[in-house]
Amino acid sequence: GAVVSQHPSWVICKSGTSVKIECRSLDFQATTMFWYRQFPKQSLMLMATSNEGSKATYEQGVEKDKFLINHASLTLSTLTVTSAHPEDSSFYICSARDLRGGQGYQETQYFGPGTRLLVL
Amino acid sequence: GDSVTQMEGPVTLSEEAFLTINCTYTATGYPSLFWYVQYPGEGLQLLLKATKADDKGSNKGFEATYRKETTSFHLEKGSVQVSDSAVYFCALSNFNKFYFGSGTKLNVKP
């Protein structure tokens, strides 16, 4: 199957600093990547859809100025948490859509291992 | 809108027991259905999928059948192992959107 990596796997930062998380598709090109947030013992919440070469699409309630997404190439999307605060502490997971062998709007998403962010 | 409902956990089983985790969905059109597994501290791994009605997805002894008439995609395994302990997510894909169930934690005791 397709492989998606994330870096870093965990990060601790001080309140007010910005943190960048990278998501890479290692063996396929991904025109679309997704960023999720997962709270302890809960399901994944879609934050935004990252499209290569265009602006990201944010879900309702997600602050686009706080969570900056850049999808500069077909294999890399970045999520920057700007001016992070303790309430931003969470597990952030990215996924990439692999359309190889897919049919139209049906696709398989492959997930990265996640990045655990702790803001002090 | 589209949605996925799966049984609440945790589910606790003894090793070699039979596993069923129920999943039902609501969707328009013809969604694809998935089961993902999440081990502690890790991201989600695709376990199996089915793209059309009556398809059976299978992997590592797990299987699930896409039942359009009952809008279900229940996950089953004949004999669980301790290493199967994880959180299992049912999901559907439809019109470029992914929808996840709330997750079911499975604990397998030796």
CSV table of C-alpha atoms in Angstrom, one decimal:
chain,number,residue,atom,x,y,z
A,1,GLY,CA,0.0,0.0,0.0
A,2,ALA,CA,0.9,3.7,-0.2
A,3,VAL,CA,3.1,5.2,2.5
A,4,VAL,CA,2.6,8.6,4.1
A,5,SER,CA,5.1,10.0,6.6
A,6,GLN,CA,4.8,12.8,9.1
A,7,HIS,CA,7.4,14.9,10.7
A,8,PRO,CA,7.9,15.5,13.6
A,9,SER,CA,6.3,12.6,15.4
A,10,TRP,CA,6.0,14.7,18.5
A,11,VAL,CA,6.7,18.3,19.5
A,12,ILE,CA,6.6,20.3,22.7
A,13,CYS,CA,6.6,24.0,22.4
A,14,LYS,CA,6.0,27.1,24.5
A,15,SER,CA,2.7,29.0,24.2
A,16,GLY,CA,2.9,31.7,21.5
A,17,THR,CA,5.3,29.9,19.2
A,18,SER,CA,4.5,28.4,15.8
A,19,VAL,CA,4.9,24.8,14.9
A,20,LYS,CA,5.2,23.3,11.4
A,21,ILE,CA,4.1,19.7,10.7
A,22,GLU,CA,5.1,18.1,7.4
A,23,CYS,CA,3.1,15.4,5.6
A,24,ARG,CA,4.7,13.5,2.7
A,25,SER,CA,3.5,10.9,0.4
A,26,LEU,CA,6.5,8.7,-0.2
A,27,ASP,CA,5.6,6.5,-3.1
A,28,PHE,CA,2.8,8.2,-4.9
A,29,GLN,CA,1.7,11.7,-5.9
A,30,ALA,CA,-1.1,13.2,-3.9
A,31,THR,CA,-3.0,16.1,-5.4
A,32,THR,CA,-5.1,16.1,-2.3
A,33,MET,CA,-4.1,15.7,1.3
A,34,PHE,CA,-6.2,16.0,4.4
A,35,TRP,CA,-5.5,17.2,7.9
A,36,TYR,CA,-7.3,15.7,10.9
A,37,ARG,CA,-7.2,16.4,14.6
A,38,GLN,CA,-7.9,13.7,17.2
A,39,PHE,CA,-8.7,14.3,20.8
A,40,PRO,CA,-8.0,11.5,23.4
A,41,LYS,CA,-10.3,8.6,22.9
A,42,GLN,CA,-12.2,10.3,20.2
A,43,SER,CA,-12.6,9.9,16.5
A,44,LEU,CA,-10.9,12.0,13.8
A,45,MET,CA,-12.1,15.5,13.1
A,46,LEU,CA,-11.4,16.8,9.6
A,47,MET,CA,-9.8,20.2,9.8
A,48,ALA,CA,-9.0,21.0,6.2
A,49,THR,CA,-8.5,19.6,2.7
A,50,SER,CA,-5.2,20.6,1.1
A,51,ASN,CA,-5.1,20.9,-2.6
A,52,GLU,CA,-1.8,21.0,-4.5
A,53,GLY,CA,-1.3,24.4,-6.0
A,54,SER,CA,-4.4,26.0,-4.6
A,55,LYS,CA,-5.8,27.2,-1.3
A,56,ALA,CA,-6.9,24.7,1.3
A,57,THR,CA,-10.5,24.2,2.1
A,58,TYR,CA,-11.3,24.5,5.8
A,59,GLU,CA,-14.1,22.8,7.7
A,60,GLN,CA,-16.5,24.9,9.6
A,61,GLY,CA,-15.2,26.1,12.8
A,62,VAL,CA,-11.5,25.7,11.9
A,63,GLU,CA,-9.6,29.0,11.9
A,64,LYS,CA,-7.7,29.3,8.7
A,65,ASP,CA,-5.4,32.0,10.1
A,66,LYS,CA,-4.4,29.8,13.0
A,67,PHE,CA,-3.9,26.6,11.0
A,68,LEU,CA,-2.0,27.5,7.9
A,69,ILE,CA,-1.8,24.8,5.2
A,70,ASN,CA,0.5,24.8,2.3
A,71,HIS,CA,0.6,22.1,-0.4
A,72,ALA,CA,3.5,23.2,-2.5
A,73,SER,CA,4.2,20.0,-4.3
A,74,LEU,CA,2.5,16.7,-5.2
A,75,THR,CA,4.2,14.9,-2.3
A,76,LEU,CA,4.3,17.5,0.5
A,77,SER,CA,1.7,19.4,2.6
A,78,THR,CA,2.5,21.4,5.7
A,79,LEU,CA,0.3,22.4,8.6
A,80,THR,CA,1.6,25.4,10.6
A,81,VAL,CA,-0.1,26.0,14.0
A,82,THR,CA,0.5,29.7,14.5
A,83,SER,CA,0.8,31.2,18.0
A,84,ALA,CA,0.0,27.9,19.6
A,85,HIS,CA,-1.8,27.8,22.9
A,86,PRO,CA,-2.4,24.9,25.3
A,87,GLU,CA,-5.8,24.2,23.8
A,88,ASP,CA,-4.1,23.4,20.5
A,89,SER,CA,-2.4,20.4,22.1
A,90,SER,CA,-3.7,17.4,20.3
A,91,PHE,CA,-2.8,14.6,17.9
A,92,TYR,CA,-2.6,15.8,14.3
A,93,ILE,CA,-2.9,13.2,11.5
A,94,CYS,CA,-2.6,13.8,7.8
A,95,SER,CA,-3.8,11.6,5.0
A,96,ALA,CA,-3.2,11.5,1.3
A,97,ARG,CA,-5.7,10.4,-1.3
A,98,ASP,CA,-4.4,7.7,-3.6
A,99,LEU,CA,-6.4,7.6,-6.8
A,100,ARG,CA,-4.4,4.9,-8.5
A,101,GLY,CA,-7.0,2.3,-9.5
A,102,GLY,CA,-9.7,4.5,-8.1
A,103,GLN,CA,-13.1,5.3,-9.7
A,104,GLY,CA,-14.2,8.8,-9.8
A,105,TYR,CA,-15.2,10.0,-6.4
A,106,GLN,CA,-14.3,6.8,-4.6
A,107,GLU,CA,-10.8,6.8,-3.1
A,108,THR,CA,-8.7,5.3,-0.5
A,109,GLN,CA,-6.9,7.5,2.0
A,110,TYR,CA,-3.6,6.5,3.5
A,111,PHE,CA,-2.7,8.0,6.9
A,112,GLY,CA,0.5,9.3,8.3
A,113,PRO,CA,1.6,8.1,11.8
A,114,GLY,CA,0.5,11.3,13.4
A,115,THR,CA,2.1,14.2,15.3
A,116,ARG,CA,1.5,14.7,18.9
A,117,LEU,CA,1.7,18.4,19.9
A,118,LEU,CA,2.0,19.6,23.4
A,119,VAL,CA,1.8,23.3,24.1
A,120,LEU,CA,3.0,24.4,27.5
B,1,GLY,CA,-25.8,14.0,5.3
B,2,ASP,CA,-23.6,10.9,5.1
B,3,SER,CA,-22.6,9.3,8.4
B,4,VAL,CA,-21.1,6.2,10.0
B,5,THR,CA,-22.3,4.6,13.3
B,6,GLN,CA,-20.3,1.9,15.0
B,7,MET,CA,-20.8,0.1,18.2
B,8,GLU,CA,-19.4,1.7,21.3
B,9,GLY,CA,-16.6,0.0,23.2
B,10,PRO,CA,-14.6,-1.1,24.7
B,11,VAL,CA,-14.9,-4.7,23.6
B,12,THR,CA,-13.0,-7.1,25.8
B,13,LEU,CA,-12.4,-10.6,24.5
B,14,SER,CA,-10.2,-13.6,25.4
B,15,GLU,CA,-7.6,-14.7,23.0
B,16,GLU,CA,-9.1,-17.0,20.2
B,17,ALA,CA,-12.6,-15.6,20.7
B,18,PHE,CA,-14.8,-14.6,17.8
B,19,LEU,CA,-15.0,-10.8,17.1
B,20,THR,CA,-17.8,-8.8,15.6
B,21,ILE,CA,-17.7,-5.0,15.5
B,22,ASN,CA,-20.9,-3.6,14.1
B,23,CYS,CA,-20.9,-0.7,11.6
B,24,THR,CA,-23.8,0.9,9.8
B,25,TYR,CA,-23.9,3.8,7.5
B,26,THR,CA,-26.1,6.4,5.9
B,27,ALA,CA,-25.1,7.7,2.5
B,28,THR,CA,-26.4,8.8,-0.9
B,29,GLY,CA,-25.1,7.2,-4.0
B,30,TYR,CA,-22.5,4.5,-3.9
B,31,PRO,CA,-19.9,5.0,-1.2
B,32,SER,CA,-16.8,2.9,-0.6
B,33,LEU,CA,-16.4,1.4,2.9
B,34,PHE,CA,-13.3,1.0,5.0
B,35,TRP,CA,-12.0,-0.4,8.2
B,36,TYR,CA,-9.0,1.3,9.7
B,37,VAL,CA,-7.0,0.2,12.8
B,38,GLN,CA,-5.1,2.5,15.2
B,39,TYR,CA,-2.6,1.1,17.6
B,40,PRO,CA,-1.7,3.1,20.6
B,41,GLY,CA,0.2,6.3,19.8
B,42,GLU,CA,0.1,5.7,16.1
B,43,GLY,CA,-1.8,6.9,13.0
B,44,LEU,CA,-4.5,4.9,11.2
B,45,GLN,CA,-3.7,1.9,9.1
B,46,LEU,CA,-6.0,0.7,6.4
B,47,LEU,CA,-7.2,-2.8,7.3
B,48,LEU,CA,-9.6,-3.6,4.5
B,49,LYS,CA,-12.1,-2.0,2.1
B,50,ALA,CA,-15.0,-2.7,-0.2
B,51,THR,CA,-16.0,-0.5,-3.1
B,52,LYS,CA,-19.4,-1.9,-4.1
B,53,ALA,CA,-22.3,-3.9,-2.7
B,54,ASP,CA,-21.7,-7.5,-1.8
B,55,ASP,CA,-17.9,-7.0,-2.0
B,56,LYS,CA,-16.0,-8.7,0.8
B,57,GLY,CA,-12.9,-7.0,2.1
B,58,SER,CA,-10.4,-9.2,4.0
B,59,ASN,CA,-6.9,-8.8,5.5
B,60,LYS,CA,-5.0,-10.5,8.3
B,61,GLY,CA,-7.9,-12.7,9.2
B,62,PHE,CA,-10.4,-9.8,9.4
B,63,GLU,CA,-13.2,-9.5,6.9
B,64,ALA,CA,-16.3,-7.4,6.3
B,65,THR,CA,-19.0,-7.6,3.7
B,66,TYR,CA,-20.6,-4.5,2.1
B,67,ARG,CA,-24.3,-5.0,2.6
B,68,LYS,CA,-26.4,-2.4,0.8
B,69,GLU,CA,-29.7,-3.8,1.9
B,70,THR,CA,-28.9,-3.4,5.5
B,71,THR,CA,-26.4,-0.5,5.0
B,72,SER,CA,-23.9,-2.4,7.1
B,73,PHE,CA,-20.2,-3.2,7.0
B,74,HIS,CA,-19.6,-5.3,10.1
B,75,LEU,CA,-16.0,-6.3,11.0
B,76,GLU,CA,-15.4,-10.0,11.9
B,77,LYS,CA,-12.5,-12.2,12.9
B,78,GLY,CA,-12.7,-15.8,13.8
B,79,SER,CA,-10.0,-15.9,16.4
B,80,VAL,CA,-8.5,-12.8,17.9
B,81,GLN,CA,-5.0,-12.4,19.2
B,82,VAL,CA,-3.6,-10.2,21.9
B,83,SER,CA,-1.8,-8.2,19.2
B,84,ASP,CA,-5.2,-7.3,17.7
B,85,SER,CA,-5.8,-5.0,20.7
B,86,ALA,CA,-6.4,-1.5,19.1
B,87,VAL,CA,-9.0,1.0,18.2
B,88,TYR,CA,-11.0,0.1,15.0
B,89,PHE,CA,-12.6,2.8,12.9
B,90,CYS,CA,-15.3,2.2,10.3
B,91,ALA,CA,-15.3,4.8,7.5
B,92,LEU,CA,-17.0,5.7,4.2
B,93,SER,CA,-15.9,7.6,1.2
B,94,ASN,CA,-18.4,9.4,-0.9
B,95,PHE,CA,-18.1,12.4,-3.3
B,96,ASN,CA,-14.6,13.2,-2.2
B,97,LYS,CA,-15.4,13.2,1.5
B,98,PHE,CA,-14.4,10.8,4.2
B,99,TYR,CA,-16.6,10.1,7.2
B,100,PHE,CA,-15.5,8.2,10.3
B,101,GLY,CA,-17.3,6.3,13.0
B,102,SER,CA,-16.4,7.1,16.6
B,103,GLY,CA,-14.1,4.1,16.9
B,104,THR,CA,-14.3,0.9,18.9
B,105,LYS,CA,-11.6,-0.1,21.3
B,106,LEU,CA,-10.8,-3.8,21.3
B,107,ASN,CA,-9.0,-5.4,24.3
B,108,VAL,CA,-7.9,-8.9,23.9
B,109,LYS,CA,-6.7,-10.7,27.0
B,110,PRO,CA,-4.4,-13.7,27.0
